[in-house]
mmCIF file of C-alpha atoms in Angstrom:
data_model
loop_
_atom_site.group_PDB
_atom_site.id
_atom_site.type_symbol
_atom_site.label_atom_id
_atom_site.label_comp_id
_atom_site.label_asym_id
_atom_site.label_seq_id
_atom_site.Cartn_x
_atom_site.Cartn_y
_atom_site.Cartn_z
ATOM 1 C CA MET A 160 0.000 0.000 0.000
ATOM 2 C CA GLY A 161 1.333 3.406 -0.949
ATOM 3 C CA PHE A 162 1.497 6.573 1.061
ATOM 4 C CA THR A 163 -2.080 7.828 1.482
ATOM 5 C CA GLU A 164 -3.624 11.248 1.147
ATOM 6 C CA LYS A 165 -4.413 11.130 4.855
ATOM 7 C CA GLN A 166 -0.766 10.407 5.735
ATOM 8 C CA GLU A 167 0.341 13.317 3.559
ATOM 9 C CA ALA A 168 -2.244 15.577 5.233
ATOM 10 C CA LEU A 169 -1.038 14.546 8.710
ATOM 11 C CA VAL A 170 2.558 15.406 7.834
ATOM 12 C CA LYS A 171 1.609 18.739 6.250
ATOM 13 C CA GLU A 172 -0.688 19.682 9.133
ATOM 14 C CA SER A 173 1.969 19.015 11.784
ATOM 15 C CA TRP A 174 4.640 20.798 9.708
ATOM 16 C CA GLU A 175 2.412 23.903 9.722
ATOM 17 C CA VAL A 176 2.391 23.776 13.537
ATOM 18 C CA LEU A 177 6.189 23.407 13.713
ATOM 19 C CA LYS A 178 6.728 26.303 11.291
ATOM 20 C CA GLN A 179 5.114 28.643 13.816
ATOM 21 C CA ASP A 180 8.154 28.390 16.109
ATOM 22 C CA ILE A 181 11.086 27.079 14.115
ATOM 23 C CA PRO A 182 13.796 28.459 16.468
ATOM 24 C CA GLN A 183 12.306 26.597 19.442
ATOM 25 C CA PHE A 184 11.716 23.335 17.568
ATOM 26 C CA SER A 185 15.142 23.459 15.899
ATOM 27 C CA LEU A 186 16.783 23.816 19.287
ATOM 28 C CA ARG A 187 14.630 21.026 20.735
ATOM 29 C CA PHE A 188 15.459 18.748 17.792
ATOM 30 C CA PHE A 189 19.223 19.114 18.305
ATOM 31 C CA THR A 190 18.897 18.881 22.096
ATOM 32 C CA LEU A 191 17.148 15.530 21.621
ATOM 33 C CA ILE A 192 19.783 14.296 19.152
ATOM 34 C CA LEU A 193 22.508 15.049 21.713
ATOM 35 C CA GLU A 194 20.513 13.533 24.584
ATOM 36 C CA ILE A 195 20.103 10.314 22.605
ATOM 37 C CA ALA A 196 23.672 10.279 21.218
ATOM 38 C CA PRO A 197 26.061 12.791 22.873
ATOM 39 C CA ALA A 198 28.931 11.779 20.556
ATOM 40 C CA ALA A 199 26.926 13.068 17.571
ATOM 41 C CA LYS A 200 27.968 16.594 18.570
ATOM 42 C CA ASN A 201 31.248 16.184 16.674
ATOM 43 C CA MET A 202 29.422 15.446 13.432
ATOM 44 C CA PHE A 203 27.958 18.949 13.223
ATOM 45 C CA SER A 204 30.439 21.708 12.401
ATOM 46 C CA PHE A 205 28.291 24.270 14.210
ATOM 47 C CA LEU A 206 28.260 22.220 17.450
ATOM 48 C CA ARG A 207 31.808 20.843 17.512
ATOM 49 C CA ASP A 208 33.486 23.757 19.243
ATOM 50 C CA SER A 209 30.794 24.810 21.649
ATOM 51 C CA GLU A 210 30.031 23.536 25.117
ATOM 52 C CA GLU A 211 26.289 23.992 24.724
ATOM 53 C CA ILE A 212 23.754 24.015 21.962
ATOM 54 C CA PRO A 213 23.928 27.545 20.571
ATOM 55 C CA GLN A 214 20.450 29.052 20.922
ATOM 56 C CA ASN A 215 20.801 31.609 18.166
ATOM 57 C CA ASN A 216 22.995 29.699 15.756
ATOM 58 C CA PRO A 217 21.642 30.230 12.231
ATOM 59 C CA LYS A 218 23.318 27.014 10.972
ATOM 60 C CA LEU A 219 21.564 24.922 13.612
ATOM 61 C CA LYS A 220 18.209 26.405 12.673
ATOM 62 C CA ALA A 221 18.895 25.991 8.940
ATOM 63 C CA HIS A 222 19.921 22.351 9.369
ATOM 64 C CA ALA A 223 16.841 21.488 11.427
ATOM 65 C CA VAL A 224 14.557 23.240 8.926
ATOM 66 C CA LYS A 225 16.129 21.221 6.083
ATOM 67 C CA VAL A 226 15.468 17.941 7.895
ATOM 68 C CA PHE A 227 11.852 18.879 8.697
ATOM 69 C CA LYS A 228 11.158 20.319 5.254
ATOM 70 C CA MET A 229 12.788 17.533 3.234
ATOM 71 C CA THR A 230 10.891 14.932 5.264
ATOM 72 C CA CYS A 231 7.656 16.810 4.638
ATOM 73 C CA GLU A 232 8.454 17.023 0.905
ATOM 74 C CA SER A 233 9.204 13.289 0.951
ATOM 75 C CA ALA A 234 5.689 12.661 2.254
ATOM 76 C CA ILE A 235 4.193 14.648 -0.631
ATOM 77 C CA GLN A 236 6.345 12.809 -3.186
ATOM 78 C CA LEU A 237 5.515 9.417 -1.709
ATOM 79 C CA ARG A 238 1.831 10.087 -2.224
ATOM 80 C CA GLU A 239 2.192 11.662 -5.667
ATOM 81 C CA LYS A 240 4.928 9.473 -7.177
ATOM 82 C CA GLY A 241 5.192 6.466 -4.888
ATOM 83 C CA GLU A 242 8.840 7.231 -4.164
ATOM 84 C CA VAL A 243 11.134 9.944 -2.852
ATOM 85 C CA VAL A 244 12.812 11.903 -5.605
ATOM 86 C CA VAL A 245 15.584 14.243 -4.503
ATOM 87 C CA ALA A 246 17.272 16.415 -7.133
ATOM 88 C CA ASP A 247 20.529 14.766 -8.240
ATOM 89 C CA THR A 248 22.691 17.695 -7.167
ATOM 90 C CA THR A 249 21.050 17.852 -3.729
ATOM 91 C CA LEU A 250 21.308 14.099 -3.265
ATOM 92 C CA LYS A 251 24.975 14.039 -4.348
ATOM 93 C CA TYR A 252 25.710 16.856 -1.899
ATOM 94 C CA LEU A 253 23.833 15.148 0.957
ATOM 95 C CA GLY A 254 25.534 11.821 0.276
ATOM 96 C CA SER A 255 28.956 13.454 0.146
ATOM 97 C CA VAL A 256 28.519 15.537 3.313
ATOM 98 C CA HIS A 257 27.057 12.667 5.339
ATOM 99 C CA LEU A 258 29.853 10.344 4.176
ATOM 100 C CA LYS A 259 32.549 12.941 4.939
ATOM 101 C CA ASN A 260 31.141 13.450 8.450
ATOM 102 C CA GLY A 261 31.178 9.716 9.154
ATOM 103 C CA VAL A 262 27.425 9.258 9.341
ATOM 104 C CA LEU A 263 26.425 5.596 9.726
ATOM 105 C CA ASP A 264 23.052 3.814 9.635
ATOM 106 C CA PRO A 265 22.473 4.056 13.426
ATOM 107 C CA HIS A 266 22.862 7.838 13.202
ATOM 108 C CA PHE A 267 19.854 8.033 10.901
ATOM 109 C CA GLU A 268 17.816 6.236 13.585
ATOM 110 C CA VAL A 269 18.902 8.798 16.200
ATOM 111 C CA VAL A 270 17.772 11.642 13.942
ATOM 112 C CA LYS A 271 14.492 9.837 13.271
ATOM 113 C CA GLU A 272 13.790 9.408 16.978
ATOM 114 C CA ALA A 273 14.618 13.071 17.673
ATOM 115 C CA LEU A 274 12.455 14.164 14.735
ATOM 116 C CA LEU A 275 9.450 12.137 15.892
ATOM 117 C CA ARG A 276 9.784 13.303 19.501
ATOM 118 C CA THR A 277 10.101 16.943 18.407
ATOM 119 C CA ILE A 278 6.963 16.681 16.265
ATOM 120 C CA GLU A 279 5.088 14.926 19.062
ATOM 121 C CA GLU A 280 5.960 17.716 21.499
ATOM 122 C CA GLY A 281 5.213 20.340 18.875
ATOM 123 C CA VAL A 282 1.722 19.219 17.948
ATOM 124 C CA GLY A 283 0.793 18.168 21.467
ATOM 125 C CA GLU A 284 -1.037 15.141 22.815
ATOM 126 C CA GLY A 285 -4.359 16.196 21.342
ATOM 127 C CA LYS A 286 -3.167 15.912 17.744
ATOM 128 C CA TRP A 287 -0.325 13.389 18.005
ATOM 129 C CA SER A 288 -1.348 9.866 17.004
ATOM 130 C CA ASP A 289 0.179 6.578 15.921
ATOM 131 C CA GLU A 290 -1.028 7.418 12.435
ATOM 132 C CA MET A 291 0.853 10.733 12.411
ATOM 133 C CA LYS A 292 3.957 9.048 13.828
ATOM 134 C CA CYS A 293 3.826 6.360 11.122
ATOM 135 C CA ALA A 294 3.372 8.946 8.365
ATOM 136 C CA TRP A 295 6.426 10.969 9.457
ATOM 137 C CA ALA A 296 8.455 7.799 10.072
ATOM 138 C CA GLU A 297 7.706 6.432 6.591
ATOM 139 C CA ALA A 298 8.545 9.746 4.919
ATOM 140 C CA TYR A 299 11.787 10.017 6.892
ATOM 141 C CA ASP A 300 12.770 6.377 6.229
ATOM 142 C CA GLN A 301 12.337 6.854 2.481
ATOM 143 C CA LEU A 302 14.400 10.062 2.518
ATOM 144 C CA ALA A 303 17.108 8.391 4.626
ATOM 145 C CA ALA A 304 17.177 5.426 2.225
ATOM 146 C CA ALA A 305 17.812 7.800 -0.713
ATOM 147 C CA ILE A 306 20.660 9.520 1.174
ATOM 148 C CA LYS A 307 22.195 6.187 2.247
ATOM 149 C CA ALA A 308 22.089 4.886 -1.338
ATOM 150 C CA GLU A 309 23.936 8.019 -2.484
ATOM 151 C CA MET A 310 26.489 7.596 0.325
ATOM 152 C CA LYS A 311 27.179 4.033 -0.880
ATOM 153 C CA GLU A 312 27.630 5.276 -4.431
ATOM 154 C CA GLU A 313 29.936 8.065 -3.268
ATOM 155 C CA ALA A 314 32.003 5.639 -1.151
ATOM 156 C CA ALA A 315 32.320 3.213 -4.084
ATOM 157 C CA SER A 316 33.513 5.988 -6.399
ATOM 158 C CA GLN A 317 36.256 6.957 -3.919
ATOM 159 C CA LYS A 318 37.860 3.507 -3.965
#
């Protein structure tokens, strides 16, 4: 069964809520990543040299927005096309950067958990549901799979 209209609507609806306070949710997202996996700090250039998560760091906010937005776009593509289609140049860049920073499969799971927990907190108990969680998880998994495939290709071309 493909990604449904309802799943797409759930992702879009919750993204609209998150967009209302991106600085707060960006900070929460990275706080959760570092709570789950403290060593991940060294993978982010904008966190490496600081003792705390920089509240007003534009790179942190931009990175979090990219993750949220690309996952949301993945949901739309899954419903419309049945697959996630990332522009070649973007995918090559993402694969290259993630490979260079030593990102491994378990790291994608950490980001997924932080993403889902951030969205859950953002939309609140009244709107959060297993259905919404599954919709975001599926969209994220498909996006992560596209990035991982590009990382493998990039790694193979470097040998």
